[in-house]
Amino acid sequence: MTNTLYDALFAPHVGNPATFLQCDDGTTLSYDAFLKRAAQMAHTLTESGVQPGDRVVVQAPKLSDTIALYAGSVLAGAVYLPLNSAYTQAELAYFIKDADPRLIVCDIQDEAAVVEIAQAAGTPVLTLGGSAGSLSRAADSQPNTFKAVDRGPEDLAALLYTSGTTGRSKGAMLSHKNLLSNAVALTELWDITSNDRLVHALPIFHTHGLFVAMNTALLAGAEVRLCTAFDINVILGEITQSTLMMGVPTFYTRLLDDARFTKELVESMRLFVSGSAPLLAETHRAFEARTGHRILERYGMTETNMITSNPLKGARVAGTVGYPLPGTEVKITDPDTGEAQPSGEIGMIEVRGDNVFQGYWNMPEKTAEELRANGFFLTGDLGVQDEDGRISIVGRSKDLIISGGYNIYPKEVEDVLNDIPGVLESAVFGVPHADFGESVIAAIVAEKNSSLTVETLKETVQVQLARFKHPREYLFLEALPRNTMGKVQKTELRKGYRT
Ligand code: MCA
Ligand code: AMP
């Protein structure tokens, strides 16, 4: 009997007294204690009716019990479906309808609202949020061992939603093999060991904070300082006792903006990793000048896990994302013909390997559009590979804004805006932002004689979309700039912004 992820990430830690998690409130959990809690979570899931292959939706705070729930879901053979805690009720309702989960776990503070949505689908709801959470309370009385459900490498372990150029979010199906192969590659490449202590300030509902950070730590037996948020005062304190940090570029610009962040403070640190959004070469250089550390930039996607990384030993070149991970093939192709491009030519980044997902949940046509029959996945990122194999991302063929590491697909925001009475059309675009890298701006063309106001727009947007997707400014225009084919010219909108 085997369970691919459990056998590799969790089983080796049975009886391991080393510290696994340290939380904001000072509580610590050894690996052994964590596994016992995971077993209790697995029992609670099965008692709630969760069968192997069932989806468990989790929109919960960042707690040790949330990580134990992830482990419990693996043990019970379920498919873990984490959601951004910023999602609104409207967004949550879509995911629940699409994923048809057997159980929903939410923040105790959101219980009433989530129950309202869940009732329509007849799905039970349990809560997390300290000792009062109903999931935590139910788990307390369960046995602390659980026989892992048989799951093979191809079985699904997680379903992660990612928005798309069509506006509708798609569930990326990730198998045990997808997650494990990537964790193994990264742990080896970055030489993560049980001597490491990771400062973990990322959210645990995305690939970066959940799989890149947690799965590598589990595989290596490293210690994790679980910070509920990126609080600069907490981070500055923790960094003096840690060896490793994983973050989005905003983490590094915020650290550099603080005069207390010095070379002396990072004496124990051995590695700073950046990803999820482009790290400016100027941030890379400033960080090295301040600390002596060259940030290691890597590149990935929800559908593919991590794809490339700068080397641990060897040149970490600012503005590049390094080399394909072991076991991962990368091809740069002509976006029109799909033909491989010679080195030095810009093209679509395509990826193949055990890290690449199994397709989009219930969307075979979308899967066929983006995942070629030969196994290569079309990332929508434009890149160039040099003679040596090193890759740089130079743009995107997909219309995407990345703000503080969160992805915002303009089409999703435009769909919401266009449905508001009085809006004739809209175009959403990104502009540079000092803290978040990019921020969201909406250009609006109002219908003639309408009394549309910014307040009306904001009211609807607030109900429909998570806060990080909200336009930070609305520009009222007479018409949208279009090319001769009628396509909206977002480059013109960007150029015209504040000029
Ligand atoms: C918070 N706000 C944001 C963002 N985060 N607005 C735009 N973009 C954001 N990323 C809003 C808040 O709701 C708040 O709204 C206001 O901005 C200021 O919040 P602040 O307290 O400054 O923000 P924060 O709570 O400190 O969060 C910033 C953050 C956070 C730490 C950068 O966004 C973060 O943890 N980002 C990491 C995302 C991540 O893990 N991405 C990985 C995706 P108001 O105006 O109402 O006050 S996985 C992925 O992309 C692939 C696979 C990969 O390669 O990793
Ligand atoms: P997601 O949909 O959240 O998985 O986001 C994946 C996207 O984030 C990729 O397709 C890239 O456009 C972007 N991304 C991730 N890492 C990097 C990086 N190091 N540099 C530039 N873009 C990145």
mmCIF file of N, CA, C and O in Angstrom, residues 309-394:
data_model
loop_
_atom_site.group_PDB
_atom_site.id
_atom_site.type_symbol
_atom_site.label_atom_id
_atom_site.label_comp_id
_atom_site.label_asym_id
_atom_site.label_seq_id
_atom_site.Cartn_x
_atom_site.Cartn_y
_atom_site.Cartn_z
ATOM 1 N N SER A 309 15.225 27.831 -12.404
ATOM 2 C CA SER A 309 15.799 28.488 -11.222
ATOM 3 C C SER A 309 17.225 28.925 -11.528
ATOM 4 O O SER A 309 17.954 28.221 -12.238
ATOM 5 N N ASN A 310 17.603 30.044 -10.967
ATOM 6 C CA ASN A 310 19.021 30.400 -10.958
ATOM 7 C C ASN A 310 19.725 29.371 -10.074
ATOM 8 O O ASN A 310 19.101 28.750 -9.209
ATOM 9 N N PRO A 311 21.015 29.185 -10.280
ATOM 10 C CA PRO A 311 21.711 28.147 -9.505
ATOM 11 C C PRO A 311 22.034 28.591 -8.078
ATOM 12 O O PRO A 311 22.168 29.785 -7.813
ATOM 13 N N LEU A 312 22.159 27.599 -7.182
ATOM 14 C CA LEU A 312 22.596 27.914 -5.816
ATOM 15 C C LEU A 312 24.076 28.283 -5.859
ATOM 16 O O LEU A 312 24.500 29.290 -5.302
ATOM 17 N N LYS A 313 24.814 27.404 -6.552
ATOM 18 C CA LYS A 313 26.250 27.683 -6.746
ATOM 19 C C LYS A 313 26.384 28.080 -8.212
ATOM 20 O O LYS A 313 25.812 27.431 -9.068
ATOM 21 N N GLY A 314 27.117 29.113 -8.488
ATOM 22 C CA GLY A 314 27.192 29.597 -9.867
ATOM 23 C C GLY A 314 26.478 30.928 -9.970
ATOM 24 O O GLY A 314 25.880 31.390 -8.996
ATOM 25 N N ALA A 315 26.510 31.507 -11.168
ATOM 26 C CA ALA A 315 26.041 32.886 -11.323
ATOM 27 C C ALA A 315 24.531 33.015 -11.202
ATOM 28 O O ALA A 315 23.773 32.345 -11.908
ATOM 29 N N ARG A 316 24.102 33.879 -10.282
ATOM 30 C CA ARG A 316 22.690 34.253 -10.211
ATOM 31 C C ARG A 316 22.578 35.598 -10.913
ATOM 32 O O ARG A 316 23.011 36.612 -10.371
ATOM 33 N N VAL A 317 22.063 35.573 -12.120
ATOM 34 C CA VAL A 317 22.088 36.777 -12.942
ATOM 35 C C VAL A 317 20.783 37.553 -12.805
ATOM 36 O O VAL A 317 19.694 37.010 -13.049
ATOM 37 N N ALA A 318 20.910 38.815 -12.430
ATOM 38 C CA ALA A 318 19.734 39.681 -12.265
ATOM 39 C C ALA A 318 18.984 39.774 -13.586
ATOM 40 O O ALA A 318 19.602 39.875 -14.643
ATOM 41 N N GLY A 319 17.651 39.713 -13.515
ATOM 42 C CA GLY A 319 16.847 39.837 -14.731
ATOM 43 C C GLY A 319 16.688 38.521 -15.478
ATOM 44 O O GLY A 319 16.032 38.486 -16.518
ATOM 45 N N THR A 320 17.280 37.444 -14.986
ATOM 46 C CA THR A 320 17.065 36.132 -15.619
ATOM 47 C C THR A 320 16.459 35.183 -14.592
ATOM 48 O O THR A 320 16.577 35.408 -13.381
ATOM 49 N N VAL A 321 15.822 34.119 -15.111
ATOM 50 C CA VAL A 321 15.205 33.157 -14.189
ATOM 51 C C VAL A 321 15.966 31.832 -14.173
ATOM 52 O O VAL A 321 15.490 30.840 -13.631
ATOM 53 N N GLY A 322 17.143 31.813 -14.790
ATOM 54 C CA GLY A 322 18.031 30.658 -14.667
ATOM 55 C C GLY A 322 17.728 29.536 -15.647
ATOM 56 O O GLY A 322 17.257 29.766 -16.756
ATOM 57 N N TYR A 323 17.988 28.309 -15.178
ATOM 58 C CA TYR A 323 17.951 27.130 -16.052
ATOM 59 C C TYR A 323 16.755 26.242 -15.722
ATOM 60 O O TYR A 323 16.285 26.230 -14.586
ATOM 61 N N PRO A 324 16.299 25.443 -16.711
ATOM 62 C CA PRO A 324 15.221 24.484 -16.416
ATOM 63 C C PRO A 324 15.624 23.573 -15.255
ATOM 64 O O PRO A 324 16.790 23.181 -15.151
ATOM 65 N N LEU A 325 14.653 23.244 -14.391
ATOM 66 C CA LEU A 325 14.942 22.353 -13.259
ATOM 67 C C LEU A 325 15.251 20.952 -13.793
ATOM 68 O O LEU A 325 14.758 20.582 -14.870
ATOM 69 N N PRO A 326 16.010 20.159 -13.047
ATOM 70 C CA PRO A 326 16.245 18.785 -13.473
ATOM 71 C C PRO A 326 14.900 18.084 -13.690
ATOM 72 O O PRO A 326 13.981 18.240 -12.877
ATOM 73 N N GLY A 327 14.778 17.370 -14.793
ATOM 74 C CA GLY A 327 13.525 16.659 -15.089
ATOM 75 C C GLY A 327 12.486 17.513 -15.796
ATOM 76 O O GLY A 327 11.397 17.035 -16.105
ATOM 77 N N THR A 328 12.812 18.783 -16.039
ATOM 78 C CA THR A 328 11.872 19.683 -16.710
ATOM 79 C C THR A 328 12.468 20.142 -18.039
ATOM 80 O O THR A 328 13.594 20.622 -18.062
ATOM 81 N N GLU A 329 11.713 19.973 -19.107
ATOM 82 C CA GLU A 329 12.181 20.436 -20.421
ATOM 83 C C GLU A 329 11.535 21.775 -20.733
ATOM 84 O O GLU A 329 10.329 21.945 -20.534
ATOM 85 N N VAL A 330 12.312 22.701 -21.257
ATOM 86 C CA VAL A 330 11.764 23.995 -21.675
ATOM 87 C C VAL A 330 12.114 24.210 -23.143
ATOM 88 O O VAL A 330 13.238 23.928 -23.568
ATOM 89 N N LYS A 331 11.123 24.672 -23.893
ATOM 90 C CA LYS A 331 11.331 24.979 -25.310
ATOM 91 C C LYS A 331 10.851 26.405 -25.542
ATOM 92 O O LYS A 331 9.840 26.814 -24.974
ATOM 93 N N ILE A 332 11.571 27.154 -26.351
ATOM 94 C CA ILE A 332 11.089 28.487 -26.732
ATOM 95 C C ILE A 332 10.594 28.344 -28.172
ATOM 96 O O ILE A 332 11.361 27.947 -29.064
ATOM 97 N N THR A 333 9.320 28.650 -28.377
ATOM 98 C CA THR A 333 8.744 28.389 -29.702
ATOM 99 C C THR A 333 8.140 29.645 -30.323
ATOM 100 O O THR A 333 7.774 30.594 -29.619
ATOM 101 N N ASP A 334 8.007 29.590 -31.634
ATOM 102 C CA ASP A 334 7.318 30.656 -32.353
ATOM 103 C C ASP A 334 5.837 30.588 -31.966
ATOM 104 O O ASP A 334 5.198 29.546 -32.162
ATOM 105 N N PRO A 335 5.272 31.667 -31.394
ATOM 106 C CA PRO A 335 3.898 31.591 -30.908
ATOM 107 C C PRO A 335 2.894 31.282 -32.030
ATOM 108 O O PRO A 335 1.827 30.733 -31.766
ATOM 109 N N ASP A 336 3.223 31.594 -33.259
ATOM 110 C CA ASP A 336 2.281 31.333 -34.359
ATOM 111 C C ASP A 336 2.396 29.907 -34.897
ATOM 112 O O ASP A 336 1.387 29.246 -35.127
ATOM 113 N N THR A 337 3.634 29.428 -35.071
ATOM 114 C CA THR A 337 3.802 28.119 -35.719
ATOM 115 C C THR A 337 4.087 26.996 -34.730
ATOM 116 O O THR A 337 3.924 25.823 -35.063
ATOM 117 N N GLY A 338 4.534 27.343 -33.522
ATOM 118 C CA GLY A 338 4.897 26.314 -32.544
ATOM 119 C C GLY A 338 6.278 25.708 -32.799
ATOM 120 O O GLY A 338 6.702 24.802 -32.092
ATOM 121 N N GLU A 339 6.970 26.228 -33.812
ATOM 122 C CA GLU A 339 8.311 25.715 -34.129
ATOM 123 C C GLU A 339 9.322 26.195 -33.087
ATOM 124 O O GLU A 339 9.247 27.353 -32.651
ATOM 125 N N ALA A 340 10.287 25.329 -32.737
ATOM 126 C CA ALA A 340 11.315 25.719 -31.767
ATOM 127 C C ALA A 340 12.153 26.869 -32.336
ATOM 128 O O ALA A 340 12.504 26.862 -33.511
ATOM 129 N N GLN A 341 12.444 27.848 -31.490
ATOM 130 C CA GLN A 341 13.229 29.005 -31.911
ATOM 131 C C GLN A 341 14.707 28.759 -31.606
ATOM 132 O O GLN A 341 15.033 28.111 -30.609
ATOM 133 N N PRO A 342 15.599 29.290 -32.416
ATOM 134 C CA PRO A 342 17.022 29.181 -32.071
ATOM 135 C C PRO A 342 17.332 30.027 -30.836
ATOM 136 O O PRO A 342 16.559 30.946 -30.509
ATOM 137 N N SER A 343 18.445 29.707 -30.144
ATOM 138 C CA SER A 343 18.761 30.490 -28.947
ATOM 139 C C SER A 343 18.959 31.956 -29.336
ATOM 140 O O SER A 343 19.409 32.265 -30.433
ATOM 141 N N GLY A 344 18.552 32.830 -28.440
ATOM 142 C CA GLY A 344 18.653 34.261 -28.703
ATOM 143 C C GLY A 344 17.376 34.855 -29.290
ATOM 144 O O GLY A 344 17.198 36.067 -29.298
ATOM 145 N N GLU A 345 16.459 33.990 -29.769
ATOM 146 C CA GLU A 345 15.200 34.503 -30.354
ATOM 147 C C GLU A 345 14.086 34.450 -29.311
ATOM 148 O O GLU A 345 13.950 33.466 -28.587
ATOM 149 N N ILE A 346 13.262 35.486 -29.313
ATOM 150 C CA ILE A 346 12.144 35.532 -28.355
ATOM 151 C C ILE A 346 11.012 34.626 -28.822
ATOM 152 O O ILE A 346 10.715 34.557 -30.015
ATOM 153 N N GLY A 347 10.389 33.919 -27.890
ATOM 154 C CA GLY A 347 9.251 33.074 -28.244
ATOM 155 C C GLY A 347 8.462 32.674 -27.010
ATOM 156 O O GLY A 347 8.755 33.107 -25.892
ATOM 157 N N MET A 348 7.457 31.830 -27.253
ATOM 158 C CA MET A 348 6.612 31.328 -26.166
ATOM 159 C C MET A 348 7.393 30.298 -25.340
ATOM 160 O O MET A 348 8.040 29.414 -25.901
ATOM 161 N N ILE A 349 7.306 30.403 -24.017
ATOM 162 C CA ILE A 349 7.948 29.395 -23.160
ATOM 163 C C ILE A 349 6.996 28.201 -23.050
ATOM 164 O O ILE A 349 5.844 28.353 -22.637
ATOM 165 N N GLU A 350 7.478 27.038 -23.458
ATOM 166 C CA GLU A 350 6.700 25.801 -23.332
ATOM 167 C C GLU A 350 7.429 24.867 -22.370
ATOM 168 O O GLU A 350 8.665 24.843 -22.341
ATOM 169 N N VAL A 351 6.669 24.095 -21.608
ATOM 170 C CA VAL A 351 7.258 23.263 -20.546
ATOM 171 C C VAL A 351 6.703 21.852 -20.567
ATOM 172 O O VAL A 351 5.490 21.669 -20.732
ATOM 173 N N ARG A 352 7.580 20.885 -20.343
ATOM 174 C CA ARG A 352 7.131 19.492 -20.220
ATOM 175 C C ARG A 352 7.894 18.822 -19.081
ATOM 176 O O ARG A 352 9.069 19.119 -18.869
ATOM 177 N N GLY A 353 7.223 17.939 -18.367
ATOM 178 C CA GLY A 353 7.918 17.209 -17.292
ATOM 179 C C GLY A 353 6.920 16.694 -16.264
ATOM 180 O O GLY A 353 5.716 16.974 -16.355
ATOM 181 N N ASP A 354 7.440 15.983 -15.272
ATOM 182 C CA ASP A 354 6.564 15.426 -14.226
ATOM 183 C C ASP A 354 5.877 16.527 -13.419
ATOM 184 O O ASP A 354 4.905 16.277 -12.715
ATOM 185 N N ASN A 355 6.428 17.752 -13.520
ATOM 186 C CA ASN A 355 5.855 18.882 -12.780
ATOM 187 C C ASN A 355 4.593 19.438 -13.430
ATOM 188 O O ASN A 355 3.844 20.179 -12.799
ATOM 189 N N VAL A 356 4.362 19.109 -14.696
ATOM 190 C CA VAL A 356 3.244 19.729 -15.441
ATOM 191 C C VAL A 356 1.908 19.062 -15.110
ATOM 192 O O VAL A 356 1.798 17.833 -15.116
ATOM 193 N N PHE A 357 0.908 19.890 -14.855
ATOM 194 C CA PHE A 357 -0.404 19.454 -14.344
ATOM 195 C C PHE A 357 -1.131 18.479 -15.273
ATOM 196 O O PHE A 357 -0.694 18.217 -16.398
ATOM 197 N N GLN A 358 -2.277 18.001 -14.776
ATOM 198 C CA GLN A 358 -3.042 16.977 -15.492
ATOM 199 C C GLN A 358 -4.140 17.565 -16.367
ATOM 200 O O GLN A 358 -4.889 16.817 -16.990
ATOM 201 N N GLY A 359 -4.269 18.884 -16.364
ATOM 202 C CA GLY A 359 -5.327 19.517 -17.160
ATOM 203 C C GLY A 359 -6.231 20.349 -16.273
ATOM 204 O O GLY A 359 -6.057 20.379 -15.048
ATOM 205 N N TYR A 360 -7.185 21.055 -16.919
ATOM 206 C CA TYR A 360 -8.121 21.896 -16.168
ATOM 207 C C TYR A 360 -9.373 21.096 -15.814
ATOM 208 O O TYR A 360 -9.923 20.391 -16.658
ATOM 209 N N TRP A 361 -9.782 21.256 -14.588
ATOM 210 C CA TRP A 361 -10.959 20.562 -14.051
ATOM 211 C C TRP A 361 -12.186 20.857 -14.926
ATOM 212 O O TRP A 361 -12.552 22.041 -15.099
ATOM 213 N N ASN A 362 -12.783 19.812 -15.448
ATOM 214 C CA ASN A 362 -14.028 19.940 -16.237
ATOM 215 C C ASN A 362 -13.910 20.869 -17.436
ATOM 216 O O ASN A 362 -14.923 21.425 -17.869
ATOM 217 N N MET A 363 -12.720 21.095 -17.939
ATOM 218 C CA MET A 363 -12.569 21.986 -19.098
ATOM 219 C C MET A 363 -11.654 21.328 -20.134
ATOM 220 O O MET A 363 -10.525 21.782 -20.365
ATOM 221 N N PRO A 364 -12.127 20.258 -20.768
ATOM 222 C CA PRO A 364 -11.261 19.558 -21.722
ATOM 223 C C PRO A 364 -10.827 20.429 -22.900
ATOM 224 O O PRO A 364 -9.689 20.304 -23.370
ATOM 225 N N GLU A 365 -11.692 21.352 -23.345
ATOM 226 C CA GLU A 365 -11.312 22.197 -24.497
ATOM 227 C C GLU A 365 -10.188 23.143 -24.108
ATOM 228 O O GLU A 365 -9.234 23.347 -24.845
ATOM 229 N N LYS A 366 -10.309 23.737 -22.912
ATOM 230 C CA LYS A 366 -9.249 24.649 -22.429
ATOM 231 C C LYS A 366 -7.940 23.880 -22.271
ATOM 232 O O LYS A 366 -6.863 24.370 -22.609
ATOM 233 N N THR A 367 -8.053 22.664 -21.752
ATOM 234 C CA THR A 367 -6.852 21.846 -21.564
ATOM 235 C C THR A 367 -6.193 21.599 -22.918
ATOM 236 O O THR A 367 -4.983 21.772 -23.065
ATOM 237 N N ALA A 368 -7.005 21.247 -23.903
ATOM 238 C CA ALA A 368 -6.452 20.938 -25.230
ATOM 239 C C ALA A 368 -5.800 22.174 -25.853
ATOM 240 O O ALA A 368 -4.809 22.063 -26.568
ATOM 241 N N GLU A 369 -6.330 23.364 -25.542
ATOM 242 C CA GLU A 369 -5.747 24.593 -26.106
ATOM 243 C C GLU A 369 -4.359 24.877 -25.531
ATOM 244 O O GLU A 369 -3.503 25.432 -26.199
ATOM 245 N N GLU A 370 -4.162 24.544 -24.261
ATOM 246 C CA GLU A 370 -2.925 24.971 -23.602
ATOM 247 C C GLU A 370 -1.918 23.852 -23.347
ATOM 248 O O GLU A 370 -0.747 24.110 -23.094
ATOM 249 N N LEU A 371 -2.399 22.612 -23.396
ATOM 250 C CA LEU A 371 -1.511 21.469 -23.149
ATOM 251 C C LEU A 371 -1.455 20.654 -24.432
ATOM 252 O O LEU A 371 -2.440 20.023 -24.822
ATOM 253 N N ARG A 372 -0.296 20.688 -25.096
ATOM 254 C CA ARG A 372 -0.181 19.978 -26.373
ATOM 255 C C ARG A 372 -0.230 18.471 -26.159
ATOM 256 O O ARG A 372 0.139 17.970 -25.092
ATOM 257 N N ALA A 373 -0.600 17.752 -27.223
ATOM 258 C CA ALA A 373 -0.679 16.289 -27.145
ATOM 259 C C ALA A 373 0.688 15.693 -26.807
ATOM 260 O O ALA A 373 0.770 14.622 -26.185
ATOM 261 N N ASN A 374 1.779 16.404 -27.177
ATOM 262 C CA ASN A 374 3.120 15.883 -26.882
ATOM 263 C C ASN A 374 3.579 16.219 -25.453
ATOM 264 O O ASN A 374 4.730 16.005 -25.105
ATOM 265 N N GLY A 375 2.666 16.766 -24.637
ATOM 266 C CA GLY A 375 2.980 16.995 -23.224
ATOM 267 C C GLY A 375 3.503 18.379 -22.898
ATOM 268 O O GLY A 375 3.648 18.737 -21.729
ATOM 269 N N PHE A 376 3.789 19.200 -23.934
ATOM 270 C CA PHE A 376 4.283 20.553 -23.656
ATOM 271 C C PHE A 376 3.120 21.490 -23.313
ATOM 272 O O PHE A 376 2.100 21.509 -23.996
ATOM 273 N N PHE A 377 3.306 22.276 -22.253
ATOM 274 C CA PHE A 377 2.297 23.243 -21.804
ATOM 275 C C PHE A 377 2.710 24.644 -22.250
ATOM 276 O O PHE A 377 3.871 25.044 -22.094
ATOM 277 N N LEU A 378 1.751 25.380 -22.792
ATOM 278 C CA LEU A 378 2.030 26.744 -23.270
ATOM 279 C C LEU A 378 1.810 27.728 -22.124
ATOM 280 O O LEU A 378 0.674 27.934 -21.690
ATOM 281 N N THR A 379 2.894 28.316 -21.665
ATOM 282 C CA THR A 379 2.799 29.135 -20.447
ATOM 283 C C THR A 379 2.138 30.493 -20.682
ATOM 284 O O THR A 379 1.636 31.107 -19.739
ATOM 285 N N GLY A 380 2.219 31.005 -21.926
ATOM 286 C CA GLY A 380 1.738 32.370 -22.169
ATOM 287 C C GLY A 380 2.790 33.405 -21.809
ATOM 288 O O GLY A 380 2.574 34.603 -21.953
ATOM 289 N N ASP A 381 3.953 32.935 -21.325
ATOM 290 C CA ASP A 381 5.074 33.851 -21.047
ATOM 291 C C ASP A 381 6.019 33.850 -22.242
ATOM 292 O O ASP A 381 6.246 32.804 -22.861
ATOM 293 N N LEU A 382 6.557 35.022 -22.536
ATOM 294 C CA LEU A 382 7.510 35.121 -23.643
ATOM 295 C C LEU A 382 8.916 35.171 -23.069
ATOM 296 O O LEU A 382 9.189 35.919 -22.125
ATOM 297 N N GLY A 383 9.786 34.360 -23.657
ATOM 298 C CA GLY A 383 11.141 34.303 -23.113
ATOM 299 C C GLY A 383 12.185 34.117 -24.179
ATOM 300 O O GLY A 383 11.869 33.942 -25.365
ATOM 301 N N VAL A 384 13.419 34.142 -23.723
ATOM 302 C CA VAL A 384 14.544 33.938 -24.615
ATOM 303 C C VAL A 384 15.562 33.089 -23.851
ATOM 304 O O VAL A 384 15.696 33.218 -22.627
ATOM 305 N N GLN A 385 16.212 32.170 -24.603
ATOM 306 C CA GLN A 385 17.187 31.280 -23.964
ATOM 307 C C GLN A 385 18.543 31.569 -24.592
ATOM 308 O O GLN A 385 18.647 31.634 -25.822
ATOM 309 N N ASP A 386 19.581 31.734 -23.770
ATOM 310 C CA ASP A 386 20.892 32.011 -24.378
ATOM 311 C C ASP A 386 21.600 30.697 -24.721
ATOM 312 O O ASP A 386 21.092 29.615 -24.426
ATOM 313 N N GLU A 387 22.772 30.808 -25.321
ATOM 314 C CA GLU A 387 23.533 29.635 -25.790
ATOM 315 C C GLU A 387 23.748 28.625 -24.665
ATOM 316 O O GLU A 387 23.772 27.421 -24.875
ATOM 317 N N ASP A 388 23.879 29.160 -23.467
ATOM 318 C CA ASP A 388 24.196 28.381 -22.292
ATOM 319 C C ASP A 388 22.949 27.708 -21.683
ATOM 320 O O ASP A 388 23.039 26.918 -20.757
ATOM 321 N N GLY A 389 21.751 28.058 -22.210
ATOM 322 C CA GLY A 389 20.507 27.471 -21.709
ATOM 323 C C GLY A 389 19.787 28.332 -20.691
ATOM 324 O O GLY A 389 18.687 28.000 -20.235
ATOM 325 N N ARG A 390 20.381 29.450 -20.322
ATOM 326 C CA ARG A 390 19.778 30.338 -19.315
ATOM 327 C C ARG A 390 18.571 31.078 -19.917
ATOM 328 O O ARG A 390 18.641 31.557 -21.056
ATOM 329 N N ILE A 391 17.500 31.180 -19.132
ATOM 330 C CA ILE A 391 16.263 31.773 -19.650
ATOM 331 C C ILE A 391 15.971 33.134 -19.018
ATOM 332 O O ILE A 391 16.190 33.338 -17.817
ATOM 333 N N SER A 392 15.496 34.057 -19.861
ATOM 334 C CA SER A 392 15.005 35.352 -19.360
ATOM 335 C C SER A 392 13.572 35.505 -19.836
ATOM 336 O O SER A 392 13.261 35.150 -20.977
ATOM 337 N N ILE A 393 12.716 36.018 -18.960
ATOM 338 C CA ILE A 393 11.334 36.297 -19.366
ATOM 339 C C ILE A 393 11.311 37.733 -19.883
ATOM 340 O O ILE A 393 11.772 38.651 -19.185
ATOM 341 N N VAL A 394 10.789 37.920 -21.089
ATOM 342 C CA VAL A 394 10.829 39.270 -21.655
ATOM 343 C C VAL A 394 9.435 39.871 -21.808
ATOM 344 O O VAL A 394 9.305 41.029 -22.179
#
